[in-house]
Amino acid sequence: MHGRPRKAASKPEASAAKALKLRSVQSQFMSNHHRKIYTQEAIQLSAKLLAINPEAYTAWNYRKLAVEDNLSRIDDSDPSLVNSILNEELEVVAIALRRNLKSYGAWYHRKWVLSKGHCSLEKEMQLLNKYQKLDLRNFHAWNYRRFVVELTKTSPQDELQYTTDLINDVSFSNYSAWHNRSALLSSLVSKKPDGFMPKETIRRELDYVHNAIFTDEDDQSAWFYYLWLLDQTVKMETPLRTSSWPSDGSIIILSGPGCFNGSSSSKFTTFCSESASFPLILYFDQAVSGVSSSTVTIDSELQGNQDLVWEPVSDKNSQLSCVWVARLKFDSTEPCFRKENKVKVSLGKSQGIVSSRGCNLSAPFEFVFTVHIHDTVGEPQEGIVSWTDGFDNWDAQSKDLNSLITSDQLNADTGFEWRKQAIKIEIECFRDLHDSKFGKLILARLLMAEETMISDDAVKGVHYNEILQLYNDLMALNSSHDQYYKDEHSVALLHKVTSSTGMYRRMSRHLFLYRNMNNIVCLRLNNLTLSRIAAVEKFLFVQMLDLSHNELHSAEGLEAMQLLCCLNLCHNRIRSFSALDSLRHLKQLRVLDVSHNDMGGKHPVDTTRYLCSRPLSNSAEIGRQVPCKYWDAYLVLRDLKKLKQLDIIRGNDLIAGEEFSSFVRQVVPKLVWLDGHKLAS
């Protein structure tokens, strides 16, 4: 590991003798522990055990109890006695660390002793300097150092200089020093003391890390630090709203159940709702909290929307999310086809929308859209949805696309210009490393970063062909990281499809109207060898999405597409139901195809995601216990309450059979079609 050779195993005879000795000492120690004997002889026995095996956690806990017992028996007014007891503990830890410098128990015990006071912090820092030269990458020592630094009130500037000295004088391959440097700089830049404003600090650090990179371009430590710096350069401190649905200036046609039965020639978005409500979606460039009726105001002619409830769309059950959704109510029973209902959404006028860094939304923003309400057409549609027939090319003009896909433009007021200039300088610098795999990767990342910063629609998208070629080269050069490069290639490809330059030409190849469902817009991104989903902020208007015949391993990202009613994921590489977890958030989903993905029980269930220890304990709501092997499927399907058509068994042999079919019918009671067969009423 990290270029260090593994130590040769000891001879069997020596190992057997060591084990015998350890068992004898451990037996005596456990007897003392159970009887709560804290004599000097018993304490020395525990020290002997820890010298043999520093990972004996019970022995460390025993010594804590012994220290507390001894301290309770002495006179507090004599600090020399206290120091004697605590110094003995530090010596035991030192002996254990000589045995194993990465012993969790030893470092935690030393931290506990130090928290008692009466110890020389200066000596601790000297000892740490010694340990960190013995093992440059010992994260235990670095964590302990941060603990001691906090006790000594050492300034972040002094610690930053310490990392500089280690990198310059000992080794620029010291990954731990680079990592600690990033932690220190994050704190300093957020507080902005003299000499640590973001613009100057990032430029200075970029120049500094160049020395390490160009000295040895194959050393990974400096590259990882550079990637962190690149993220700091690109990421704006304050959050921005990057997209929303409905978009500014758009016209939305709303209808109740049955609106998918007919057909329409309208180029406007038609949204069908059985609950007389439609989603209002806000998409931010970073996870935020605080989206509520007090921070987002709605001025609407639609009744009953005074106090909207905003919910984060997140798989982590967190109040931090890039995507927030509220549901606006409308009345589909009153004929008001000719009436235009204006809705104005304003956010950022009052503070409260905050990023994880504690920064408020950068600037107020508002958008206006128009709503037309249609009468209910009839009974909800129960015909089967085909992914091969019934599609027409969408003959919309570019202005129709622009009304559906909108995003914020960055400006100089948000600290944008210096970041843009810094990226330009770095691109020119790393073109000189075009033969290095690290150089190609960094250049691709830099070009992607510049694309996000180009504000001129006429030139946006100029780098994507070069980025895609760089990732193709990397896949050929470094097959061990092939999947990562494929994922990044997919991200670049999807951004290329939605880039402003030629967006209408590129997007029109993938956009169709589905006649059998009121000409809803279908986005077809099939057969593109995609392995990752990206650019979903540009697809919020999509109601029908075809991602079949790709190489996707997960549905992550689709949770933002709150309008999705039809989704095709067949013929991908989705191996487990937990990879479909994000679909739980798609409350409008009616049609789902996940056939031919080789899903089933062969792949282990990720039980770490569940709060309950026994999956069977939460199964009463479907009338019988959920078999353990279907628990992942249950967690996804139980929330798809509007699902009418499901293709799942074909091509997934491990879940084929009547047992699974019966399970699906119970979990999704509204299901009409299962794998092409209509279910009995």
XYZ file of C-alpha atoms in Angstrom:
681
model
C 0.000 0.000 0.000
C 1.360 3.487 -0.952
C 4.539 1.867 -2.316
C 5.526 0.290 0.986
C 6.477 -3.427 0.897
C 4.491 -5.784 3.107
C 6.452 -7.231 6.016
C 7.328 -10.906 5.751
C 5.191 -13.201 7.886
C 6.847 -14.611 10.999
C 7.650 -18.330 11.265
C 4.819 -20.621 12.434
C 6.737 -21.621 15.589
C 7.237 -18.004 16.608
C 3.583 -17.190 15.911
C 2.392 -20.120 18.034
C 4.612 -19.076 20.960
C 3.392 -15.497 20.687
C -0.260 -16.615 20.652
C 0.285 -18.803 23.726
C 1.870 -15.911 25.621
C -0.909 -13.554 24.553
C -3.649 -15.941 25.716
C -2.000 -16.370 29.115
C -1.649 -12.599 29.697
C -5.138 -11.917 28.360
C -6.701 -14.517 30.676
C -5.110 -12.933 33.749
C -6.038 -9.437 32.562
C -9.726 -10.305 31.985
C -9.911 -11.776 35.489
C -8.618 -8.468 36.939
C -10.992 -6.479 34.785
C -14.104 -8.429 35.787
C -13.170 -8.203 39.467
C -12.355 -4.462 39.159
C -8.845 -4.899 40.540
C -6.783 -1.718 40.009
C -3.595 -2.557 41.900
C -0.211 -1.567 40.523
C 0.482 -5.181 39.576
C -2.843 -5.438 37.664
C -2.202 -2.154 35.855
C 1.276 -3.318 34.827
C -0.263 -6.523 33.462
C -2.557 -4.471 31.212
C 0.499 -2.531 29.988
C 2.186 -5.827 29.164
C -0.875 -6.934 27.172
C -0.964 -3.656 25.217
C 2.742 -3.922 24.426
C 1.989 -7.284 22.792
C -1.335 -6.274 21.199
C -2.044 -2.510 20.945
C -5.487 -3.293 19.440
C -6.832 -4.730 22.739
C -9.585 -2.135 23.178
C -10.774 -3.641 26.454
C -7.314 -3.086 27.931
C -7.381 0.611 26.990
C -10.821 0.987 28.556
C -9.573 -0.846 31.665
C -6.721 1.629 32.008
C -9.162 4.536 31.798
C -11.138 3.019 34.681
C -7.920 2.442 36.614
C -6.812 6.066 36.103
C -10.176 7.370 37.300
C -9.973 5.089 40.354
C -6.439 6.176 41.222
C -7.220 9.880 40.727
C -10.167 9.563 43.097
C -7.844 8.238 45.815
C -5.161 10.958 45.766
C -5.011 14.507 47.045
C -6.008 16.915 44.253
C -3.840 19.601 45.772
C -0.677 17.701 44.775
C -0.327 18.096 40.962
C 2.847 15.986 40.903
C 0.837 12.849 41.766
C -1.678 13.578 38.999
C 1.141 14.181 36.520
C 2.815 10.929 37.536
C -0.345 8.903 36.820
C -1.022 10.627 33.472
C 2.605 10.494 32.326
C 2.586 6.750 32.935
C -0.372 6.485 30.559
C 1.456 8.496 27.908
C 4.441 6.170 28.212
C 2.212 3.094 27.764
C 0.775 4.708 24.605
C 4.279 5.469 23.310
C 5.307 1.817 23.738
C 2.134 0.671 21.936
C 2.761 3.100 19.067
C 6.274 1.764 18.626
C 4.584 -1.588 18.091
C 1.885 -0.223 15.772
C 1.974 3.417 14.740
C -1.570 3.160 13.381
C -3.287 1.734 16.449
C -6.715 3.333 16.813
C -6.956 2.484 20.516
C -3.537 3.941 21.336
C -4.221 7.297 19.651
C -7.690 7.590 21.199
C -6.264 6.794 24.646
C -3.586 9.465 24.209
C -6.261 11.979 23.265
C -8.240 11.007 26.375
C -5.182 11.498 28.613
C -4.468 14.900 27.088
C -8.061 16.018 27.690
C -7.394 15.523 31.431
C -4.890 18.374 31.386
C -1.619 18.352 33.361
C 0.360 17.388 30.223
C 2.965 19.344 28.274
C 1.410 20.293 24.939
C 4.786 21.500 23.690
C 6.241 18.024 24.193
C 3.250 16.549 22.375
C 3.947 18.715 19.327
C 7.612 17.657 19.355
C 6.613 14.009 19.579
C 4.136 14.470 16.721
C 6.816 16.005 14.507
C 8.894 12.888 15.129
C 6.021 10.485 14.367
C 5.051 12.336 11.201
C 8.571 12.000 9.831
C 8.521 8.273 10.559
C 5.276 7.828 8.615
C 4.308 10.690 6.333
C 0.817 9.320 5.600
C -0.291 8.387 9.116
C -3.770 9.904 9.259
C -4.021 9.006 12.976
C -1.095 11.323 13.678
C -2.603 14.072 11.541
C -5.969 13.803 13.298
C -4.201 13.899 16.654
C -2.163 16.879 15.511
C -5.356 18.817 14.726
C -6.581 17.981 18.229
C -3.358 19.252 19.854
C -3.283 22.357 17.639
C -6.753 23.271 18.870
C -5.610 22.910 22.493
C -2.481 24.996 21.918
C -4.374 27.698 20.003
C -1.822 27.446 17.191
C -2.847 29.733 14.321
C -3.954 28.241 10.978
C -1.229 30.322 9.301
C 1.462 28.585 11.379
C 0.042 25.157 10.585
C -0.103 26.073 6.898
C 3.593 26.930 7.066
C 4.229 23.526 8.696
C 2.646 21.743 5.705
C 4.756 23.917 3.382
C 7.936 22.890 5.227
C 6.985 19.193 5.075
C 6.231 19.372 1.351
C 9.339 21.419 0.488
C 11.907 19.821 2.802
C 10.710 16.228 3.300
C 8.605 15.136 0.308
C 6.164 16.753 -2.090
C 4.600 13.278 -2.326
C 3.139 13.718 1.177
C -0.568 13.278 0.443
C -1.535 13.867 4.089
C 0.269 17.218 4.146
C -1.530 18.304 0.969
C -4.842 17.187 2.464
C -4.240 19.098 5.707
C -3.276 22.106 3.610
C -6.661 21.983 1.851
C -8.494 21.806 5.203
C -6.548 24.795 6.568
C -7.064 26.881 3.436
C -10.808 26.157 3.405
C -11.046 27.608 6.894
C -8.817 30.597 6.144
C -10.556 31.529 2.889
C -13.996 31.337 4.523
C -12.835 33.747 7.282
C -10.898 35.978 4.824
C -8.049 37.260 7.046
C -5.351 39.450 5.473
C -3.634 37.632 2.622
C -6.288 34.949 2.214
C -8.940 36.398 -0.072
C -10.192 33.714 -2.516
C -8.800 35.259 -5.692
C -5.244 35.773 -4.419
C -5.117 32.544 -2.400
C -6.237 30.254 -5.227
C -3.841 31.854 -7.713
C -0.961 31.511 -5.242
C -1.785 27.865 -4.518
C -2.124 26.999 -8.203
C 1.351 28.371 -8.853
C 2.692 26.484 -5.817
C 1.295 23.082 -6.796
C 2.596 23.518 -10.363
C 6.118 23.061 -8.970
C 5.270 19.602 -7.659
C 3.306 18.546 -10.746
C 5.958 19.553 -13.259
C 8.753 18.047 -11.128
C 7.165 14.592 -11.194
C 4.022 14.400 -13.293
C 3.380 10.776 -12.245
C 3.084 11.561 -8.523
C -0.594 11.505 -7.515
C -0.468 13.574 -4.305
C -0.085 16.936 -6.008
C -2.657 16.002 -8.649
C -5.307 15.320 -5.998
C -4.575 18.672 -4.401
C -4.792 20.320 -7.799
C -8.232 18.774 -8.389
C -9.382 20.181 -5.052
C -8.075 23.622 -6.062
C -9.891 23.334 -9.374
C -13.172 22.677 -7.555
C -12.579 25.766 -5.394
C -11.917 27.819 -8.514
C -15.069 26.727 -10.311
C -17.504 26.543 -7.411
C -19.155 29.843 -6.601
C -19.323 30.718 -2.917
C -22.969 31.751 -3.104
C -25.649 29.433 -4.517
C -27.394 30.195 -7.806
C -30.721 29.086 -9.222
C -29.696 27.371 -12.431
C -33.043 26.097 -13.717
C -36.740 25.830 -12.922
C -39.987 24.420 -14.179
C -42.156 25.973 -15.439
C -39.562 28.195 -17.079
C -39.812 31.945 -17.471
C -42.300 32.921 -20.192
C -43.606 29.397 -20.749
C -47.252 28.404 -21.256
C -48.531 25.319 -19.427
C -51.766 23.468 -20.179
C -53.213 21.673 -17.164
C -55.872 18.992 -17.110
C -57.343 16.385 -14.798
C -57.441 12.585 -15.240
C -57.828 11.316 -18.777
C -55.940 14.084 -20.551
C -53.534 11.488 -22.021
C -56.409 9.821 -23.900
C -56.636 12.298 -26.734
C -54.167 13.984 -28.993
C -53.184 17.571 -29.385
C -51.173 19.610 -31.849
C -50.127 22.090 -29.175
C -46.446 22.806 -28.802
C -47.029 23.850 -25.222
C -46.432 21.544 -22.277
C -49.529 19.595 -21.290
C -49.553 18.292 -17.748
C -52.094 15.725 -16.611
C -52.844 15.437 -12.904
C -55.160 13.153 -10.959
C -54.699 15.240 -7.808
C -55.467 18.673 -9.358
C -51.948 19.944 -8.666
C -48.707 20.359 -10.590
C -45.074 20.535 -9.461
C -43.095 23.754 -9.242
C -39.393 22.848 -9.430
C -36.347 24.899 -8.410
C -32.867 23.631 -9.319
C -29.762 25.163 -7.712
C -26.075 24.776 -8.611
C -25.339 23.426 -5.123
C -27.283 21.914 -2.251
C -29.239 24.525 -0.272
C -31.616 24.638 2.671
C -34.273 27.121 3.734
C -36.564 26.983 0.690
C -40.002 27.753 2.111
C -43.069 29.966 1.673
C -41.184 32.744 3.499
C -38.198 32.716 1.127
C -40.121 31.917 -2.080
C -43.241 33.965 -2.743
C -45.958 33.021 -5.234
C -48.193 35.647 -6.836
C -50.879 33.587 -8.547
C -54.436 33.787 -9.819
C -54.782 30.096 -8.951
C -56.616 29.716 -5.658
C -55.352 27.930 -2.522
C -51.609 28.414 -2.983
C -50.847 30.946 -0.266
C -48.721 28.705 1.997
C -46.955 26.217 -0.220
C -44.993 23.392 1.356
C -41.546 23.040 -0.219
C -39.799 19.677 -0.042
C -36.169 18.784 -0.814
C -35.704 16.029 -3.391
C -32.887 13.973 -1.920
C -32.080 10.288 -1.427
C -30.368 11.127 1.866
C -33.468 12.403 3.701
C -31.610 15.675 4.180
C -32.860 19.246 4.336
C -30.028 20.135 1.957
C -30.733 19.524 -1.725
C -30.072 20.936 -5.194
C -33.703 20.265 -6.118
C -36.767 21.599 -4.301
C -40.384 21.032 -5.287
C -43.774 22.412 -4.255
C -47.188 21.490 -5.660
C -49.512 24.218 -6.914
C -53.208 23.435 -6.838
C -55.664 24.084 -9.650
C -59.366 23.383 -10.211
C -59.960 21.223 -13.309
C -63.720 20.961 -12.825
C -64.647 24.491 -13.877
C -64.516 25.281 -17.602
C -61.946 28.048 -17.981
C -60.053 27.095 -21.133
C -59.795 30.639 -22.442
C -58.652 32.131 -19.166
C -54.957 32.828 -18.689
C -53.693 32.338 -15.154
C -50.446 34.193 -14.551
C -48.067 32.868 -11.905
C -45.057 34.867 -10.686
C -42.426 33.171 -8.549
C -39.932 35.316 -6.595
C -37.015 34.026 -4.559
C -34.080 35.561 -2.766
C -35.827 38.810 -1.770
C -35.503 37.775 1.869
C -32.527 35.844 3.200
C -32.925 32.228 4.221
C -31.929 30.113 1.216
C -28.484 29.032 2.385
C -25.770 26.697 1.074
C -23.925 24.132 3.189
C -21.143 26.734 3.542
C -23.572 29.197 5.096
C -23.770 31.507 2.051
C -27.087 33.062 1.066
C -28.586 32.987 -2.438
C -26.504 35.354 -4.546
C -29.216 37.580 -5.982
C -33.021 37.894 -6.062
C -34.705 36.259 -9.026
C -38.208 35.984 -10.390
C -39.904 34.251 -13.283
C -43.412 34.319 -14.711
C -45.356 31.644 -16.572
C -48.910 31.270 -17.858
C -51.303 28.450 -17.011
C -54.301 27.313 -19.096
C -56.700 24.868 -17.447
C -58.575 22.345 -19.597
C -61.640 20.400 -18.655
C -61.160 16.736 -17.734
C -61.253 14.734 -20.943
C -62.556 11.446 -19.595
C -61.489 8.289 -17.850
C -57.770 7.738 -17.273
C -55.911 5.956 -20.077
C -55.373 2.209 -19.682
C -53.927 1.313 -23.100
C -50.393 -0.010 -23.231
C -47.616 2.480 -23.991
C -45.278 1.419 -26.784
C -41.666 2.559 -27.016
C -41.420 1.666 -30.708
C -44.598 3.056 -32.336
C -46.584 6.270 -32.238
C -43.757 8.816 -32.312
C -43.539 11.863 -34.587
C -40.662 14.265 -35.036
C -41.197 17.451 -33.069
C -41.410 20.316 -35.546
C -41.018 23.030 -32.920
C -38.783 26.002 -33.607
C -35.752 27.000 -31.546
C -37.834 29.560 -29.647
C -40.047 26.747 -28.405
C -36.997 24.984 -26.992
C -35.726 28.193 -25.434
C -39.032 28.609 -23.598
C -38.552 25.171 -22.062
C -34.809 25.263 -21.304
C -33.619 28.325 -19.420
C -30.781 28.889 -17.004
C -29.133 31.728 -15.135
C -26.176 33.576 -16.565
C -23.216 34.329 -14.293
C -21.797 37.823 -14.082
C -18.828 39.709 -12.727
C -20.708 40.651 -9.553
C -20.510 37.056 -8.295
C -16.682 36.860 -8.534
C -17.035 35.224 -11.899
C -14.439 37.024 -14.052
C -11.327 36.178 -12.030
C -12.356 32.521 -11.877
C -12.868 32.483 -15.624
C -9.440 34.043 -16.185
C -7.775 31.572 -13.812
C -9.219 28.630 -15.773
C -7.969 30.093 -19.055
C -4.432 30.352 -17.670
C -4.540 26.759 -16.425
C -5.763 25.430 -19.785
C -2.789 26.954 -21.568
C -0.449 25.611 -18.904
C -1.665 22.000 -19.104
C -1.717 21.735 -22.864
C 2.025 21.116 -22.437
C 1.260 17.801 -20.659
C -0.837 16.343 -23.457
C 1.054 13.012 -23.409
C 0.417 12.355 -19.699
C -2.737 10.547 -18.569
C -3.000 12.965 -15.623
C -2.449 15.868 -17.993
C -5.240 14.671 -20.294
C -7.615 14.219 -17.352
C -6.880 17.659 -15.919
C -7.201 19.283 -19.338
C -10.598 17.639 -19.832
C -11.726 18.860 -16.397
C -10.452 22.373 -17.132
C -12.234 22.532 -20.486
C -15.472 21.351 -18.814
C -15.008 24.053 -16.184
C -14.554 26.724 -18.843
C -17.701 25.531 -20.604
C -19.737 26.189 -17.452
C -18.348 29.727 -17.388
C -18.920 30.718 -21.019
C -21.743 33.256 -21.028
C -21.823 33.917 -24.791
C -24.353 31.492 -26.344
C -22.646 31.898 -29.725
C -19.485 30.114 -28.551
C -20.840 27.894 -25.785
C -20.093 24.245 -26.536
C -16.879 24.769 -28.513
C -14.828 22.465 -26.247
C -17.050 19.391 -26.098
C -15.555 17.551 -29.076
C -12.063 17.943 -27.608
C -13.284 16.838 -24.154
C -14.910 13.712 -25.592
C -11.742 12.842 -27.504
C -9.628 13.273 -24.356
C -11.781 10.779 -22.466
C -11.619 8.365 -25.409
C -7.824 8.635 -25.269
C -7.842 8.027 -21.504
C -9.976 4.888 -21.871
C -7.384 3.547 -24.311
C -4.412 4.592 -22.137
C -5.653 3.483 -18.722
C -8.115 0.588 -18.815
C -8.013 0.144 -15.007
C -10.026 3.378 -14.639
C -12.155 2.746 -17.695
C -15.492 3.099 -15.858
C -14.613 6.519 -14.435
C -13.644 7.822 -17.875
C -16.859 6.402 -19.352
C -18.893 8.232 -16.726
C -17.123 11.518 -17.425
C -17.520 10.954 -21.174
C -21.281 10.512 -20.629
C -21.475 13.742 -18.631
C -19.692 15.661 -21.389
C -21.888 14.120 -24.095
C -25.128 15.084 -22.348
C -23.861 18.627 -21.792
C -22.939 18.794 -25.464
C -26.481 17.804 -26.440
C -27.889 20.665 -24.366
C -25.225 23.313 -25.025
C -26.461 26.606 -26.456
C -24.383 26.399 -29.642
C -26.427 24.259 -31.990
C -28.766 23.221 -29.166
C -31.842 23.262 -31.393
C -30.083 21.149 -34.033
C -28.728 18.669 -31.480
C -31.816 18.455 -29.286
C -34.225 18.140 -32.206
C -32.609 14.800 -33.091
C -33.711 13.448 -29.732
C -37.117 15.104 -29.238
C -40.349 13.464 -30.406
C -44.068 13.734 -29.784
C -45.965 10.657 -28.611
C -49.344 10.642 -30.380
C -51.069 8.226 -28.016
C -50.581 10.442 -24.969
C -51.740 13.868 -26.116
C -48.474 14.522 -27.990
C -46.354 14.784 -24.861
C -42.671 15.451 -25.530
C -40.439 12.377 -25.476
C -36.674 12.729 -25.101
C -34.903 9.738 -26.665
C -31.316 9.284 -25.475
C -31.094 5.599 -26.314
C -28.101 3.807 -27.885
C -25.571 6.452 -26.780
C -23.451 4.155 -24.532
C -24.274 6.425 -21.584
C -23.026 5.145 -18.241
C -24.090 8.118 -16.127
C -26.984 10.584 -16.100
C -26.156 14.309 -16.177
C -27.465 17.727 -17.282
C -30.896 16.915 -15.810
C -31.438 20.613 -15.038
C -31.966 21.033 -18.801
C -34.558 18.220 -18.937
C -37.036 19.319 -16.257
C -39.777 19.751 -18.914
C -39.518 16.135 -20.126
C -42.457 13.807 -19.369
C -41.351 10.799 -21.407
C -37.717 9.651 -21.358
C -36.071 6.790 -23.258
C -32.654 5.776 -21.896
C -32.739 2.228 -23.217
C -29.758 0.360 -24.685
C -27.118 2.263 -22.728
C -24.653 1.242 -20.026
C -26.273 2.883 -17.005
C -25.575 1.368 -13.591
C -27.940 3.649 -11.670
C -30.934 5.963 -12.052
C -29.269 8.597 -9.876
C -30.096 12.120 -11.067
C -33.546 11.346 -12.454
C -35.178 12.377 -9.163
C -35.012 16.004 -10.354
C -37.289 15.256 -13.342
C -40.530 15.577 -11.411
C -42.729 15.599 -14.544
C -41.632 12.143 -15.727
C -44.618 9.894 -16.360
C -42.932 7.377 -18.720
C -39.393 6.034 -18.310
C -37.542 3.375 -20.307
C -34.372 1.940 -18.730
C -34.366 -1.446 -20.442
C -31.131 -3.027 -21.731
C -28.781 -1.236 -19.325
C -26.484 -2.523 -16.571
C -28.669 -1.868 -13.541
C -27.954 -4.882 -11.354
C -30.000 -4.183 -8.222
C -33.174 -2.443 -7.151
C -31.199 -0.170 -4.822
C -29.733 1.422 -7.981
C -33.300 2.558 -8.793
C -33.782 4.232 -5.417
C -34.030 7.743 -6.890
C -37.212 6.741 -8.765
C -39.080 6.848 -5.430
C -39.275 10.615 -5.848
C -41.044 10.489 -9.234
C -44.639 10.829 -8.046
C -46.058 11.133 -11.607
C -44.484 7.936 -12.956
C -47.061 5.779 -14.765
C -44.918 3.695 -17.124
C -41.582 2.051 -16.224
C -39.468 -0.408 -18.195
C -36.423 -1.900 -16.434
C -36.386 -5.206 -18.298
C -33.174 -6.857 -19.554
C -30.911 -5.546 -16.784
C -29.954 -8.841 -15.127
C -31.498 -7.700 -11.840
C -32.200 -10.100 -9.017
C -31.170 -11.870 -5.852
C -27.647 -12.773 -7.011
C -26.544 -9.273 -6.047
C -26.408 -8.608 -2.288
C -28.888 -6.257 -0.626
C -27.298 -3.082 0.736
C -28.721 -3.442 4.243
C -26.716 -0.506 5.574
C -29.280 1.856 4.047
C -32.133 0.719 6.278
C -32.918 2.088 9.695
C -34.831 -1.015 10.789
C -32.707 -4.056 11.577
C -35.278 -6.514 10.226
C -36.824 -5.763 6.808
C -39.851 -7.886 7.732
C -40.806 -5.569 10.574
C -42.106 -2.838 8.249
C -44.156 -4.972 5.880
C -47.623 -4.896 7.419
C -48.927 -2.260 5.011
C -49.128 -4.680 2.058
C -50.926 -7.375 4.002
C -48.111 -9.907 4.318
C -44.443 -10.105 5.080
C -42.012 -8.975 2.387
C -39.493 -11.698 1.494
C -35.984 -10.495 2.315
C -34.844 -11.040 -1.270
C -37.491 -8.552 -2.504
C -36.940 -5.881 0.144
C -34.977 -3.567 -2.187
C -37.718 -3.868 -4.809
C -40.361 -3.081 -2.190
C -38.599 0.114 -1.073
C -38.699 1.435 -4.653
C -42.086 0.189 -5.867
C -44.122 1.102 -2.775
C -43.766 4.831 -3.550
C -44.763 4.555 -7.227
C -48.448 4.841 -6.407
C -49.523 5.952 -9.907
C -47.677 3.204 -11.785
C -49.949 1.577 -14.400
C -47.452 -0.227 -16.632
C -44.337 -2.092 -15.534
C -41.883 -4.184 -17.565
C -39.476 -5.813 -15.174
C -39.298 -9.612 -15.384
C -38.102 -10.142 -18.959
C -34.318 -10.330 -19.124
C -34.098 -10.413 -15.331
C -34.220 -14.181 -14.909
C -33.401 -14.190 -11.214
C -36.704 -12.470 -10.360
C -38.823 -14.291 -12.930
C -41.705 -16.383 -11.676
C -45.164 -16.189 -10.180
C -43.886 -15.372 -6.690
C -42.337 -12.082 -7.790
C -45.292 -11.232 -10.053
C -47.683 -11.735 -7.137
C -45.461 -9.585 -4.924
C -45.459 -6.742 -7.504
C -49.251 -6.822 -7.837
C -49.643 -6.402 -4.092
C -47.122 -3.589 -3.770
C -48.482 -1.644 -6.803
C -52.264 -2.045 -6.580
C -53.034 0.326 -9.499
C -50.909 -1.685 -11.934
C -52.770 -2.549 -15.171
C -49.987 -3.954 -17.380
C -47.170 -6.242 -16.187
C -44.599 -7.297 -18.776
C -47.025 -6.767 -21.660
C -49.921 -8.675 -20.065
C -53.063 -6.968 -18.848
C -53.865 -7.860 -15.281
C -57.299 -9.015 -14.215
C -59.359 -6.299 -12.531
